[in-house]
């Protein structure tokens, strides 16, 4: 008889209501990390455009990226990078032997910093593109 | 895949590779914090209304600093990202054979994309 | 008085118990491999749970309501580690957790995750103890002992004070999401045990111990999720112990001692 284990069991359990801070931080770290990897490949792909088209193709592409939907995607990416980076900092503090007993508080401190920076970035981008 | 039940295993051999991959994941993360912040702030948030053009990018890449930052970004980013994917995949695919396949594929992808990225970067610096 | 029926009608999940609700519904995981194809949940209503531990409730159910219910217990005083179970998704010792402290009117009891199931709340611990044995959970001192005892100062003793409290209930290892999908990972209990002897200066095989955990399925598989630390009934910072092991290995690696 299969045990209470395996990938299917993992997915069912890890996403349950008993999601506490440490697990949430871990899952956020994973999801944001994987999203950033996908973006990294898209980014390298977009930059490759400069090799294939020395004309105005690249400039047109960049102009498209400056439109509102893409700017929102940019801000989501920025949020992902801030969450991943600050939680990464949190993990490295544990690695150095600090805050192991304060991991939950540290998570919320990091997320507060991330939220603030995303708000500031949104305000800057919005102001530059006449959102308000 | 799956088969996550605890199995009897005796680990007596140290694996220098797993140590170094873990350690370099930390080193590259510190590098990325510096380089990525620089990249994002300078390109997108100092003047968010500025439009990125090929000509500007070419001019910017004449600066040694930007060449270094962009190369490090490519290297650190690929290593940190793909080694991260490896860490995630290893959790969910415990079989040695599957792991070996995943590692090899990620290594090949990493090397190919790094070479291609470096090629594009050099092309940007020289030709614009 | 709120009855079982009104409880189901209201679907109350988060009512503070004390003084408000005097009935708790236990949803207990039932599985007998000889009779059932798949596990089911059976509910038992228990009035007046004030002052009752989860283990008291289980014993009450077994003695008065359903003698077929299987669970493990021995000392009833949080020292043997036999009664570790998963209550409302959190691993704990049934014997030192008050039912009302969970502050829920429905309590789901399951066997510990990550281990093979045997029957009802009983899991097969053999794989867990295999992992545990593989880190040599005993002191190895081959040098000639002094006339009386091997002296250790208080400061060194303090380094593994926490780790030495482990009662091997497996709540930490069972709570780890990495263990659920990668059964070869040593897990927090075995790694904390390794740290307990690495930190002990009377032990003489530190380098061998570090080599044992310095691999893909050892300390580097830990992602500091802290579920282990959260679920330890003895309040051991098991994730912190793994980090201490890592720090030691890093210094040994970087200074060429491995």
mmCIF file of C-alpha atoms in Angstrom, chain B residues 4-115:
data_model
loop_
_atom_site.group_PDB
_atom_site.id
_atom_site.type_symbol
_atom_site.label_atom_id
_atom_site.label_comp_id
_atom_site.label_asym_id
_atom_site.label_seq_id
_atom_site.Cartn_x
_atom_site.Cartn_y
_atom_site.Cartn_z
ATOM 1 C CA UNK B 4 8.492 9.122 -2.130
ATOM 2 C CA UNK B 5 8.409 6.529 0.582
ATOM 3 C CA UNK B 6 11.463 6.458 2.772
ATOM 4 C CA UNK B 7 13.885 3.856 1.599
ATOM 5 C CA UNK B 8 16.790 2.423 3.462
ATOM 6 C CA UNK B 9 19.897 4.175 2.290
ATOM 7 C CA UNK B 10 23.211 4.649 3.943
ATOM 8 C CA UNK B 11 24.953 7.823 2.885
ATOM 9 C CA UNK B 12 28.615 7.677 3.671
ATOM 10 C CA UNK B 13 30.102 9.437 0.696
ATOM 11 C CA UNK B 14 30.435 13.185 0.662
ATOM 12 C CA UNK B 15 29.431 14.832 -2.567
ATOM 13 C CA UNK B 16 31.544 17.884 -3.270
ATOM 14 C CA UNK B 17 29.337 18.717 -6.226
ATOM 15 C CA UNK B 18 26.199 19.156 -4.139
ATOM 16 C CA UNK B 19 28.133 21.394 -1.751
ATOM 17 C CA UNK B 20 29.555 23.575 -4.509
ATOM 18 C CA UNK B 21 26.244 23.891 -6.334
ATOM 19 C CA UNK B 22 24.566 24.955 -3.091
ATOM 20 C CA UNK B 23 27.390 27.361 -2.275
ATOM 21 C CA UNK B 24 27.507 28.904 -5.760
ATOM 22 C CA UNK B 25 23.717 29.300 -5.623
ATOM 23 C CA UNK B 26 24.316 31.628 -2.654
ATOM 24 C CA UNK B 27 27.273 33.398 -4.259
ATOM 25 C CA UNK B 28 25.353 33.998 -7.492
ATOM 26 C CA UNK B 29 22.346 35.233 -5.532
ATOM 27 C CA UNK B 30 24.449 37.924 -3.848
ATOM 28 C CA UNK B 31 25.879 38.833 -7.250
ATOM 29 C CA UNK B 32 22.398 38.974 -8.744
ATOM 30 C CA UNK B 33 21.080 41.262 -6.025
ATOM 31 C CA UNK B 34 23.754 43.836 -6.921
ATOM 32 C CA UNK B 35 23.731 43.419 -10.703
ATOM 33 C CA UNK B 36 19.984 42.991 -11.158
ATOM 34 C CA UNK B 37 19.122 45.995 -8.977
ATOM 35 C CA UNK B 38 21.548 48.099 -11.021
ATOM 36 C CA UNK B 39 20.094 46.773 -14.280
ATOM 37 C CA UNK B 40 16.472 47.309 -13.335
ATOM 38 C CA UNK B 41 16.889 50.696 -11.679
ATOM 39 C CA UNK B 42 19.033 52.205 -14.425
ATOM 40 C CA UNK B 43 16.993 50.834 -17.322
ATOM 41 C CA UNK B 44 13.464 51.107 -16.069
ATOM 42 C CA UNK B 45 13.023 53.136 -12.924
ATOM 43 C CA UNK B 46 15.405 56.133 -13.100
ATOM 44 C CA UNK B 47 13.439 57.461 -16.046
ATOM 45 C CA UNK B 48 10.412 55.196 -16.545
ATOM 46 C CA UNK B 49 9.182 57.213 -19.534
ATOM 47 C CA UNK B 50 12.408 56.711 -21.516
ATOM 48 C CA UNK B 51 11.972 54.486 -24.530
ATOM 49 C CA UNK B 52 14.562 51.826 -25.145
ATOM 50 C CA UNK B 53 16.033 51.999 -28.640
ATOM 51 C CA UNK B 54 18.668 49.991 -30.424
ATOM 52 C CA UNK B 55 20.860 53.078 -30.900
ATOM 53 C CA UNK B 56 20.740 53.971 -27.185
ATOM 54 C CA UNK B 57 21.464 50.393 -26.181
ATOM 55 C CA UNK B 58 24.458 50.352 -28.511
ATOM 56 C CA UNK B 59 25.788 53.621 -27.059
ATOM 57 C CA UNK B 60 25.219 52.428 -23.494
ATOM 58 C CA UNK B 61 27.093 49.205 -24.200
ATOM 59 C CA UNK B 62 30.202 51.134 -25.209
ATOM 60 C CA UNK B 63 30.699 51.630 -21.475
ATOM 61 C CA UNK B 64 32.827 48.960 -19.885
ATOM 62 C CA UNK B 65 30.629 48.984 -16.779
ATOM 63 C CA UNK B 66 27.518 48.033 -18.724
ATOM 64 C CA UNK B 67 29.325 45.275 -20.611
ATOM 65 C CA UNK B 68 30.482 43.792 -17.302
ATOM 66 C CA UNK B 69 27.070 44.183 -15.663
ATOM 67 C CA UNK B 70 25.232 42.610 -18.602
ATOM 68 C CA UNK B 71 27.683 39.691 -18.879
ATOM 69 C CA UNK B 72 27.494 38.991 -15.155
ATOM 70 C CA UNK B 73 23.724 39.225 -15.344
ATOM 71 C CA UNK B 74 23.672 36.627 -18.093
ATOM 72 C CA UNK B 75 26.054 34.266 -16.284
ATOM 73 C CA UNK B 76 24.703 34.619 -12.753
ATOM 74 C CA UNK B 77 21.101 34.627 -13.973
ATOM 75 C CA UNK B 78 21.465 31.461 -16.007
ATOM 76 C CA UNK B 79 23.378 29.620 -13.302
ATOM 77 C CA UNK B 80 21.094 30.702 -10.472
ATOM 78 C CA UNK B 81 17.934 30.095 -12.482
ATOM 79 C CA UNK B 82 18.828 26.722 -13.943
ATOM 80 C CA UNK B 83 20.389 25.429 -10.724
ATOM 81 C CA UNK B 84 17.192 26.574 -9.016
ATOM 82 C CA UNK B 85 15.168 24.536 -11.514
ATOM 83 C CA UNK B 86 17.449 21.601 -10.712
ATOM 84 C CA UNK B 87 16.797 22.018 -6.978
ATOM 85 C CA UNK B 88 13.052 22.058 -7.572
ATOM 86 C CA UNK B 89 13.143 19.104 -9.991
ATOM 87 C CA UNK B 90 15.316 17.010 -7.645
ATOM 88 C CA UNK B 91 12.671 17.332 -4.926
ATOM 89 C CA UNK B 92 9.950 15.901 -7.140
ATOM 90 C CA UNK B 93 12.001 13.373 -9.130
ATOM 91 C CA UNK B 94 14.020 11.284 -6.679
ATOM 92 C CA UNK B 95 15.123 8.529 -9.072
ATOM 93 C CA UNK B 96 18.864 8.751 -9.858
ATOM 94 C CA UNK B 97 18.333 8.125 -13.579
ATOM 95 C CA UNK B 98 15.722 10.852 -13.936
ATOM 96 C CA UNK B 99 17.899 13.231 -11.954
ATOM 97 C CA UNK B 100 20.884 12.583 -14.156
ATOM 98 C CA UNK B 101 18.787 13.273 -17.261
ATOM 99 C CA UNK B 102 17.428 16.505 -15.761
ATOM 100 C CA UNK B 103 20.921 17.657 -14.763
ATOM 101 C CA UNK B 104 22.330 16.939 -18.218
ATOM 102 C CA UNK B 105 19.501 18.719 -20.025
ATOM 103 C CA UNK B 106 19.784 21.776 -17.772
ATOM 104 C CA UNK B 107 23.556 21.874 -18.234
ATOM 105 C CA UNK B 108 23.243 21.745 -22.017
ATOM 106 C CA UNK B 109 20.493 24.386 -22.020
ATOM 107 C CA UNK B 110 22.616 26.592 -19.764
ATOM 108 C CA UNK B 111 25.742 26.357 -21.887
ATOM 109 C CA UNK B 112 23.902 26.855 -25.195
ATOM 110 C CA UNK B 113 21.889 29.836 -23.963
ATOM 111 C CA UNK B 114 24.972 31.396 -22.353
ATOM 112 C CA UNK B 115 26.972 31.119 -25.560
#
